XYZ file of C-alpha atoms in Angstrom:
537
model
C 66.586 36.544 -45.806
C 69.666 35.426 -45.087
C 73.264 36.687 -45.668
C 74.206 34.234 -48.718
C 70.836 35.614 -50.380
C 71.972 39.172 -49.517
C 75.605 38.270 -51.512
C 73.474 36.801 -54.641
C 71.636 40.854 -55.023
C 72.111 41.631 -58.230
C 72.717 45.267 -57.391
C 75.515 45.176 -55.152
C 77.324 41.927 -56.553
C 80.581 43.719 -55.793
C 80.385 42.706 -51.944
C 83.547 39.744 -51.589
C 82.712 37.222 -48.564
C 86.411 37.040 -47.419
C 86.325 35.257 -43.773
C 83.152 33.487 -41.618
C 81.960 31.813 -44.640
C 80.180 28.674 -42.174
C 77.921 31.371 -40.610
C 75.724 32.339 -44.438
C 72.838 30.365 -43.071
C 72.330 33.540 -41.189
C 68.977 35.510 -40.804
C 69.372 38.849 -41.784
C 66.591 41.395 -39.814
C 67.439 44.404 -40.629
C 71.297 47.088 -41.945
C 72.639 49.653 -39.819
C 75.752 51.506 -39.745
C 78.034 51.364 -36.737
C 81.219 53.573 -37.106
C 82.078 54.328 -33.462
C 83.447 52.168 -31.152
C 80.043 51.511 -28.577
C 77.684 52.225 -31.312
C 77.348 47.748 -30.910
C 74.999 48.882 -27.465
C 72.239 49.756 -29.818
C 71.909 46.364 -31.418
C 68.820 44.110 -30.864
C 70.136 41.015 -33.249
C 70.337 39.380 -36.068
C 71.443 42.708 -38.221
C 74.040 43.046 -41.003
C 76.367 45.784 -39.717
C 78.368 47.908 -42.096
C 81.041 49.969 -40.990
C 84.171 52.228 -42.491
C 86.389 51.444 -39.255
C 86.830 54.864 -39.358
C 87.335 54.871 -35.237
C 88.939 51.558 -34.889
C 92.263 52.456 -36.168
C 93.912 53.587 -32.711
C 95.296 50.570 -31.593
C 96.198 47.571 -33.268
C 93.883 44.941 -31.465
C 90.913 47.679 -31.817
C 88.993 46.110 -34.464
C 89.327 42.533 -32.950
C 87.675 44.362 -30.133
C 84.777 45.942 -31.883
C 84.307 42.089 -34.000
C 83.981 40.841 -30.378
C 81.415 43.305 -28.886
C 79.266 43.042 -32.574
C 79.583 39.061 -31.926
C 78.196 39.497 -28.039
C 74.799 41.305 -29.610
C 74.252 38.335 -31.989
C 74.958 40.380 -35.167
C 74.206 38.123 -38.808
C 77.280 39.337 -40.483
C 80.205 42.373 -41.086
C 80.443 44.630 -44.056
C 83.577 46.259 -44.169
C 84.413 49.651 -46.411
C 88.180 49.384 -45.898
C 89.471 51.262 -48.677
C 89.530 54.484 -47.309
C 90.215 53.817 -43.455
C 91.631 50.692 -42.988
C 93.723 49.216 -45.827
C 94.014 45.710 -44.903
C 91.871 43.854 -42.178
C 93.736 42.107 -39.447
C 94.437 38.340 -40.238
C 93.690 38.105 -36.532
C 90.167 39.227 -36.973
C 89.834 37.108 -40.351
C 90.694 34.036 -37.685
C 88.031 34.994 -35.128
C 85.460 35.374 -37.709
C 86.010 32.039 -38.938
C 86.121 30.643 -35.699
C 82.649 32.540 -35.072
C 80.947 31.749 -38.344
C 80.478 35.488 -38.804
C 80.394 37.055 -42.516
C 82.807 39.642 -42.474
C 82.570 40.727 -46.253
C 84.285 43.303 -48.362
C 82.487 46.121 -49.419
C 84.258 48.165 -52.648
C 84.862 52.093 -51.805
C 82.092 52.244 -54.791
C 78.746 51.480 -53.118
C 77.332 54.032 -50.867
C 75.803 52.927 -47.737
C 72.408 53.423 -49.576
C 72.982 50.779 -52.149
C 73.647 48.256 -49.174
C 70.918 49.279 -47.392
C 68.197 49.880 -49.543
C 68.377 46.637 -51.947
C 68.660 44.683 -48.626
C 65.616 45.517 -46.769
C 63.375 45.582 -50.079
C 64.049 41.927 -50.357
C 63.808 41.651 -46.589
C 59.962 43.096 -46.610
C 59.766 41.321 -50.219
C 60.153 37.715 -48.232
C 58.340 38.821 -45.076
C 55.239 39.698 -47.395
C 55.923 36.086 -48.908
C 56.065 34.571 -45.695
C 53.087 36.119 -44.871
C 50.807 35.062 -47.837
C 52.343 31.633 -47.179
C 51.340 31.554 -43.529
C 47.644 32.884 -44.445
C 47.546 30.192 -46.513
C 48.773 27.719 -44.185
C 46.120 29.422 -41.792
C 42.983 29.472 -44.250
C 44.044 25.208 -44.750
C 44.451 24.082 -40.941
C 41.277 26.013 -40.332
C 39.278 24.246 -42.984
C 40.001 21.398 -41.419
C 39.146 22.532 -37.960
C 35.637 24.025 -38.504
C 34.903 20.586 -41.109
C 36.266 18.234 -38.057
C 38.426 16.565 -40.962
C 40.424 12.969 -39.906
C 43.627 13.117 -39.243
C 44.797 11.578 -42.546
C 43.633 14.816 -44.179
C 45.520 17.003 -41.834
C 48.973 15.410 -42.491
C 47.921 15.340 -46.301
C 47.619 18.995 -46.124
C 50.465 19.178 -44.021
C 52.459 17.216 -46.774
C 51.342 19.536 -49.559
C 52.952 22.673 -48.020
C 55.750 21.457 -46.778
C 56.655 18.606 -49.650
C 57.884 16.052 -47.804
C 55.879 13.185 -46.355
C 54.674 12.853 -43.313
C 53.436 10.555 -40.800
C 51.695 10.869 -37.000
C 52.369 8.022 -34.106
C 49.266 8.466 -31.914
C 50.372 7.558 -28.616
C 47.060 7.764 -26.908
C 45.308 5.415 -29.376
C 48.500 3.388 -30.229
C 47.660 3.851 -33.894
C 49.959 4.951 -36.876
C 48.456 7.811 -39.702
C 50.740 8.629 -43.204
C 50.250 10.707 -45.687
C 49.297 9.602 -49.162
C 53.058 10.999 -50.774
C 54.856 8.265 -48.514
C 58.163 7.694 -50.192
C 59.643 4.451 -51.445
C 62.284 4.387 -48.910
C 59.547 4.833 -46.014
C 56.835 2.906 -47.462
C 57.915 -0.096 -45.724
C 56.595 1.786 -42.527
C 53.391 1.185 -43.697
C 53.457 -2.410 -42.819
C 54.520 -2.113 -39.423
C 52.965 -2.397 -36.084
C 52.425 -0.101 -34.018
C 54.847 -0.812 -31.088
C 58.090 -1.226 -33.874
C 57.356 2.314 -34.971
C 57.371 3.390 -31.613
C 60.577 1.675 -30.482
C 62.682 1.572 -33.792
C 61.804 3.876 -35.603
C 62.088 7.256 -33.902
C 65.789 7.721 -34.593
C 65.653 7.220 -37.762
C 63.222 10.289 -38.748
C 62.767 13.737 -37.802
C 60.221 14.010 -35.393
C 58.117 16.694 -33.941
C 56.103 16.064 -30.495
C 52.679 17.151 -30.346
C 51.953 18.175 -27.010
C 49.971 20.817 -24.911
C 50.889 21.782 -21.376
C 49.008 19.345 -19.812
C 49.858 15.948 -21.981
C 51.706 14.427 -24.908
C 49.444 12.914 -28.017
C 52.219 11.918 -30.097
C 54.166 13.334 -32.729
C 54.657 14.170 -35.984
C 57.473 12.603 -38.516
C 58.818 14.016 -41.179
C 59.572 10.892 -43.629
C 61.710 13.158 -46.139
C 64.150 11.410 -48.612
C 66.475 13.913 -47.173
C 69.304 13.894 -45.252
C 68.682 17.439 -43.321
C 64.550 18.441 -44.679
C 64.685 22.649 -44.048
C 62.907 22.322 -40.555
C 64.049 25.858 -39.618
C 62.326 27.490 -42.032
C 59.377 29.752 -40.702
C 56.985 28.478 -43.791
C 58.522 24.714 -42.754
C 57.411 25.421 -39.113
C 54.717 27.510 -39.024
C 52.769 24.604 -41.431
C 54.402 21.886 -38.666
C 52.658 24.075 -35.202
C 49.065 24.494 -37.149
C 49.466 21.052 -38.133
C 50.219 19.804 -34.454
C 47.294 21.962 -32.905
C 44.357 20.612 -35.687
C 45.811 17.128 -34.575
C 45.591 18.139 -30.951
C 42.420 19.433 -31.639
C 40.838 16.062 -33.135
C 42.981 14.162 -30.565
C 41.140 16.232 -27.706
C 37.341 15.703 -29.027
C 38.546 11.524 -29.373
C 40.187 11.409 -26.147
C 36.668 13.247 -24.272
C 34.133 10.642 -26.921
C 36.358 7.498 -25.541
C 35.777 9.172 -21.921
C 31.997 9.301 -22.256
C 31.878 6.138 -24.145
C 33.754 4.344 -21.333
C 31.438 6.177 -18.685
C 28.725 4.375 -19.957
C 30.298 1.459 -20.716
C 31.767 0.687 -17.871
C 28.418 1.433 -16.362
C 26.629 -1.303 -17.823
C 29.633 -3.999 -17.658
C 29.556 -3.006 -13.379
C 25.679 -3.537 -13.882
C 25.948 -7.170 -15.110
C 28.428 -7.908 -13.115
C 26.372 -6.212 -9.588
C 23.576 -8.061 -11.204
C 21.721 -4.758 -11.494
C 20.524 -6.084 -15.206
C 17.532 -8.595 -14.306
C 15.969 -9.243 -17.827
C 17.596 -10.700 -20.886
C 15.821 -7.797 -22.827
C 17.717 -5.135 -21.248
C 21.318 -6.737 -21.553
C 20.262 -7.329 -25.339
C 19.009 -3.716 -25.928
C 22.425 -2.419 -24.275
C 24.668 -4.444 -25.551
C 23.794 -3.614 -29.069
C 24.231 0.053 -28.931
C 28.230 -1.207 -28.131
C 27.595 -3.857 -30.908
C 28.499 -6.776 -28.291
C 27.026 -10.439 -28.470
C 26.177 -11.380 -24.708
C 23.670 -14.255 -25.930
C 26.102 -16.730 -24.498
C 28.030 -17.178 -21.490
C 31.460 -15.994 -19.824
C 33.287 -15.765 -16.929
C 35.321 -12.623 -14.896
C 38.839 -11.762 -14.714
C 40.218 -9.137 -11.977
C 43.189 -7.619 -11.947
C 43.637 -6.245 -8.922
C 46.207 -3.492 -7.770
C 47.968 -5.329 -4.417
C 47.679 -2.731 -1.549
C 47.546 0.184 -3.485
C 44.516 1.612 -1.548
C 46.955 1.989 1.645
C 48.507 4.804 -0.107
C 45.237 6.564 -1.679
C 43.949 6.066 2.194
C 46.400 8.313 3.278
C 46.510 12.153 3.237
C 48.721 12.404 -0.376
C 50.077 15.518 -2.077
C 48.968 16.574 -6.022
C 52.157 15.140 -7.005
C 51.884 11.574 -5.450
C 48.166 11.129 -6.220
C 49.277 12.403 -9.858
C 51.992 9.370 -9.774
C 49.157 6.903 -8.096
C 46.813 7.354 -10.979
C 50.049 7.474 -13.930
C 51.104 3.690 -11.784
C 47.014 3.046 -12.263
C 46.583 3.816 -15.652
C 49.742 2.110 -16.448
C 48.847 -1.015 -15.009
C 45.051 -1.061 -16.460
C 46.048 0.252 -19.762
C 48.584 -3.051 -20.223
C 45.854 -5.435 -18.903
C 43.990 -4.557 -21.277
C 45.587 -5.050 -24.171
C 47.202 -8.259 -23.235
C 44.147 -9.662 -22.412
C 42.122 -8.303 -25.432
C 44.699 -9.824 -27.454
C 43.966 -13.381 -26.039
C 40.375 -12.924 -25.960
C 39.261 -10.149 -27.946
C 35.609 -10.202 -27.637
C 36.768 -8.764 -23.957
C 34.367 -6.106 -22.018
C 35.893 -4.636 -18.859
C 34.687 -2.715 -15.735
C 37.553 -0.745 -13.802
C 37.441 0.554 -10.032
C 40.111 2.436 -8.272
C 42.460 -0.166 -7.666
C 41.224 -2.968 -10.068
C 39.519 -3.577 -13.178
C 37.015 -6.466 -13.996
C 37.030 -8.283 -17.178
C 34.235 -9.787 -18.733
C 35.320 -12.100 -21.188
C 32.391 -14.075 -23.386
C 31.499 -16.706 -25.240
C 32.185 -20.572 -25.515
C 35.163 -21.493 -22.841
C 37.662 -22.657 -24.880
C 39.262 -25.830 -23.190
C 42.942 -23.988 -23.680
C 41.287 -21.011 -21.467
C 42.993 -21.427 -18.621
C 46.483 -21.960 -19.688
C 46.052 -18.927 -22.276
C 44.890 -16.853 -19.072
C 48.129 -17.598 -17.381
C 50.579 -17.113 -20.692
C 48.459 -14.164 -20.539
C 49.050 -12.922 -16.841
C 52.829 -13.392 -17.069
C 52.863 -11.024 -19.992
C 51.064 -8.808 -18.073
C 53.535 -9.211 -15.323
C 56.808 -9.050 -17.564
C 56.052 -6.061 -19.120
C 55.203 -3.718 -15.557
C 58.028 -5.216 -14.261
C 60.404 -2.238 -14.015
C 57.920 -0.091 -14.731
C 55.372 0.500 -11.748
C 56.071 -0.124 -7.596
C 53.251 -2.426 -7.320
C 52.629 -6.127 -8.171
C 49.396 -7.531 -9.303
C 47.330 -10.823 -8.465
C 44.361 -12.043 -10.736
C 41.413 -13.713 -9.606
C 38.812 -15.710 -11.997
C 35.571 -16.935 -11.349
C 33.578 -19.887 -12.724
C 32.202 -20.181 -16.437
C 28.528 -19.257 -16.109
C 26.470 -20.648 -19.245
C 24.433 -17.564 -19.349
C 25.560 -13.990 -18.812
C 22.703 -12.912 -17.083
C 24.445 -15.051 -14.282
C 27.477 -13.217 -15.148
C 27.491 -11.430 -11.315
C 28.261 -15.051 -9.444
C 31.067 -15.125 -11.397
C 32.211 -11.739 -10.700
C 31.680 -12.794 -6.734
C 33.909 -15.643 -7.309
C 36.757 -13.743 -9.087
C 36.145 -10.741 -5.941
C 36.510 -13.787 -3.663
C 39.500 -15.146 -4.830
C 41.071 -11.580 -4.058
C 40.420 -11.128 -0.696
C 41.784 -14.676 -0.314
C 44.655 -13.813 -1.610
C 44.942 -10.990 1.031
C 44.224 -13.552 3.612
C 46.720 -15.700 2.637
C 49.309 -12.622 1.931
C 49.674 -14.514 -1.221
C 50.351 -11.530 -3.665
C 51.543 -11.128 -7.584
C 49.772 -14.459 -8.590
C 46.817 -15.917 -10.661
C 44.726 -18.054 -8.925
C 41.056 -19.691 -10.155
C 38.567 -20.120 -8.267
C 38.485 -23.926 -7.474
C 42.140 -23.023 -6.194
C 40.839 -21.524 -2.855
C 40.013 -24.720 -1.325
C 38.411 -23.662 2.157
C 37.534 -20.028 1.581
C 35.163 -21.367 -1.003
C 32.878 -22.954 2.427
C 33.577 -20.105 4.552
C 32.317 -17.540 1.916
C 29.718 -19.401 1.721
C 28.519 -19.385 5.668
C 30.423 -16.255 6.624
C 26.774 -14.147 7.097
C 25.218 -17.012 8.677
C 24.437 -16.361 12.164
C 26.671 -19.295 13.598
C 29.422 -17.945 11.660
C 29.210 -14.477 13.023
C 28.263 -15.845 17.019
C 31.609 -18.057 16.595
C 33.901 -15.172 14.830
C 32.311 -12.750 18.109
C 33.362 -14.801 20.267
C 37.334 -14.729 19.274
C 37.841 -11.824 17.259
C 35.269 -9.455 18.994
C 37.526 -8.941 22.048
C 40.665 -8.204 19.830
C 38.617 -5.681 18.045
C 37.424 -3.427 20.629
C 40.960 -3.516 22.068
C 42.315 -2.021 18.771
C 39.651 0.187 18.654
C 40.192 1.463 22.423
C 43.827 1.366 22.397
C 44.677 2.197 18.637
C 46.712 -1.779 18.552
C 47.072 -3.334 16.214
C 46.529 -6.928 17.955
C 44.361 -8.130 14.477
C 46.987 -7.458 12.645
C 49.541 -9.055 14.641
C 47.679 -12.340 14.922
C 47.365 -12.491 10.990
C 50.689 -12.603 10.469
C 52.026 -15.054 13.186
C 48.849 -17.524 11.612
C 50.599 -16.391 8.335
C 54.063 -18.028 9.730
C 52.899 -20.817 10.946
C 52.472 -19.366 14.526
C 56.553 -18.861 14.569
C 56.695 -15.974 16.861
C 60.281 -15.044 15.758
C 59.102 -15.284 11.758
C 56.144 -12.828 12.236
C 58.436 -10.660 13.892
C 60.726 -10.232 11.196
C 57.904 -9.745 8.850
C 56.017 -6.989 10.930
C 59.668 -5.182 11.275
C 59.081 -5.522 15.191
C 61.312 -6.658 17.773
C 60.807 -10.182 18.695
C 59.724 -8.906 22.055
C 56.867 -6.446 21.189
C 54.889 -9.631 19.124
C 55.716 -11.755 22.041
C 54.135 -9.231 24.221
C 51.269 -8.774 21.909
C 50.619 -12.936 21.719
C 50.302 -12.965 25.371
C 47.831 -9.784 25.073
C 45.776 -12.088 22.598
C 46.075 -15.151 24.902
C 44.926 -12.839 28.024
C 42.023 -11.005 26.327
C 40.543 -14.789 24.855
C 41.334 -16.285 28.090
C 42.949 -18.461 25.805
C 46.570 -20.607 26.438
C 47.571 -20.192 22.233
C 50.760 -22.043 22.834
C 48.210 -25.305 22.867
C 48.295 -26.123 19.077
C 44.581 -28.082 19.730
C 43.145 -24.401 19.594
C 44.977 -22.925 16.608
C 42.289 -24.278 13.968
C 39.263 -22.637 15.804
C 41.111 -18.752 15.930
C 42.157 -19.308 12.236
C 39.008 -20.291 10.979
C 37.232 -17.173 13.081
C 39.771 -14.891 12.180
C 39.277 -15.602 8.372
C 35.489 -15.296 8.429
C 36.324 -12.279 10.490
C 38.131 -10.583 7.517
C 35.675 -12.132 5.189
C 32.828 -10.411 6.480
C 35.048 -6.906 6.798
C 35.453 -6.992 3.686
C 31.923 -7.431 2.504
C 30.673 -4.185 4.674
């Protein structure tokens, strides 16, 4: 109830609003009397206070005091007898009520105390027992739709009924947009609209409600009402609005852990094609049609892959950084894929820690290649700002038949660690771009590969591993720079000296003179099948 409902009782009509008239959106909770001057200690809030300012008449700024005190305990409004005690209220304390948005009414010498009181809390329990049949019904409705796991359409539909306004829910888990059948005509447009325009728009213009849990947001709730201000505040209005929100979270919650089992096996079988753990044509057909995919043809693989973001999940990381990892992880796959199931959307994908596979099928369109790169740059423009990592993408060759699908997936994983060789990061590159690597992936396990990478690398290796150096490392990067001492300095943040130092450490251990060009192709071509075979252990 609230204090312009408690001036429209018929009963006590009498009662003049005289000051505070802003503040008659007031909730009323209960009436008491207060006629001494600390009686305001015993207020909890929210009450209608009457009093006969029969001990506020001592001093002349007493009552301003007593409004002040009532005002510090949250009080809904003032009643004031003053015919008997106090004659005319203080135009100071009319000001302060105003300024306040506190009631302060008139009360004629006529009504007792009980004709205030009594009329008032009748309609008080009156609307509490109406709020309460309207929240059991509000209750009995959201469960329904619990127990019957109805869609989410139905929810805001019911949600729309008690509440009369229309509604709508942006999922932002699914990226997906749900109204209720009542849309109006000046929201119906909404209907029309993608997605991503809602989201970014959109937002401002409408009421919205977030639907969220303590652990994670699924989206929210708008309220598409043809009014200005819709009565949010109301408990009917917002008790409908929090069942509504935890049915949705509900449905969201069962969707979100289907999609996660879904995916588990999913991405178990893409992983298997692609680690050429499938070795019949029956199997891939009898799995790939309980996902209703057509693998009779051919493909090729995509990575993505994460630049040196296992550096930081290889070091000893706190809940709140490996939290931020995964957010920069799901980020970054999440926008993959929909950029690149937009350009090919017959797309199946296969995600590891730090990069995800796709598997894109059928015929190889001749414009392939040129759509993959359109397709990378949007990729690129939109984590621009938003994640701390760039991303290269590696693609393999078109296979005819996708039970061949894993040589392309070797190709695409090749391309990668070339691109780590090469320190060549936040760029596509195809396969027939790699030039050398493709021969030395090809010999790197051959025995004459791994006698001639022993006999150069070998030494360097047991160093680091005896001394904790990093002499490997060191001799990457001055290959890197052209074997410019002074360059590779500056990019391992040392001091010209220290890689100086550790170049003569290389020469001494390979009883090699480096500074003699003639031997500079030999070291670089055993230090990349070096890291070549590293990184197929």
């Amino acid at each position: 109830m609230t204090v312009e409902e408690l001036l429209q009782l018929p009963t006590i009509k009498g009662l003049k609003l005289i000051s505070g008239n802003l503040g008659v959106h007031r909730e009323i909770s209960t009436v008491t009397v207060v006629d001494t001057p600390d009686g305001f200690q015993w207020l909890k809030g929210n009450e209608v206070v009457i009093t006969t300012t029969y001990a506020l008449e001592k001093t002349p700024n007493a009552f301003l005091d007593f409004i002040s005190k009532l005002l510090s305990r949250n009080i809904s409004a003032l009643i004031v007898k003053s015919d008997r005690y106090m004659k005319v209220i203080p135009e100071n304390a009319k000001k302060l009520c105003d300024e306040k948005a506190l009631p302060l009414i008139y009360c004629p010498a006529i009504y007792a105390f009980a004709d205030i009181i009594n009329p008032t809390l009748s309609e008080i329990i009156s609307k509490q027992a109406e709020q309460l049949k309207e929240s059991s019904k509000i209750h009995e409705s959201f469960l329904e739709l619990a127990i019957n796991d109805r869609s989410i359409h139905q929810i805001l539909q019911t949600l729309s009924t008690l509440i009369q306004e229309p509604t709508a829910y942006v999922d932002t888990v699914f990226h997906k947009v749900y109204f209720s059948e009542n849309v109006s005509e000046d929201s119906l447009y909404l209907k029309g609209l993608s997605y991503d325009i809602i989201l970014n728009e959109y937002r401002e213009k409408y009421q919205c409600i977030d639907v969220v849990n303590k652990e994670q947001k699924f989206g929210y709730i708008m309220l598409l009402s043809d009014r200005t201000y819709p009565d949010t505040d109301s408990n009917i209005y917002k008790t409908a609005i929090e069942y509504a929100s935890i049915v949705i979270i509900l449905r969201m919650q069962i969707r979100i852990s289907n999609r996660m089992i879904e995916e588990k096996y999913y991405s178990s079988f893409v992983g298997d094609l692609m680690l050429n753990n499938v070795k019949t044509r029956e199997e891939i057909n009898t799995r790939a049609h309980l996902y209703g995919w057509d693998l009779d043809g051919g493909g090729f693989v995509a990575i993505i892959d994460i630049n040196n973001i296992k550096k930081y999940y290889l070091r000893d990381l706190d809940t709140e950084t490996n939290e931020k990892l995964q957010k920069y992880t799901d980020r970054i796959f999440d926008t993959s894929i929909k950029y690149i199931k937009q350009a090919f959307p017959s797309t199946i994908y296969y995600s590891q820690s730090d990069f995800i596979a796709f598997l894109i099928t059928g015929k190889l369109p001749v414009s392939a290649r040129k759509t993959l790169t359109d397709t990378f740059s949007q990729i690129q423009h939109s984590l621009l700002n938003a994640v701390p990592f760039t991303i290269s993408m590696g693609v393999g060759m078109y296979v005819d038949d996708i039970i061949n699908i894993h040589n392309s997936y070797q190709q695409a994983k090749q391309v990668i660690q070339t691109v780590y060789q090469i320190q060549q990061f936040n760029r596509l590159f195809f396969y027939d771009q790699i030039g050398i690597y493709r021969l030395l992936f090809s010999i790197s396990s051959n025995n004459e590969a791994i006698e001639f990478c022993d006999k150069y690398i070998k030494p360097l290796q047991q160093y680091d591993d005896q001394h904790h150096a990093n002499l490997i490392e060191t001799l990457q990067s001055i290959i890197n720079c052209g074997w410019n001492l002074k360059l590779a300095s500056e990019k391992l943040f040392l001091h010209y000296n220290s890689v100086k130092y550790r170049f003569q450490k290389i020469c001494d251990l390979l009883e090699i003179d480096l500074r003699d060009n003639s031997r500079h192709t030999e070291i670089e071509l055993a230090l990349k099948i070096y890291l070549i075979q590293k990184n197929q252990i």
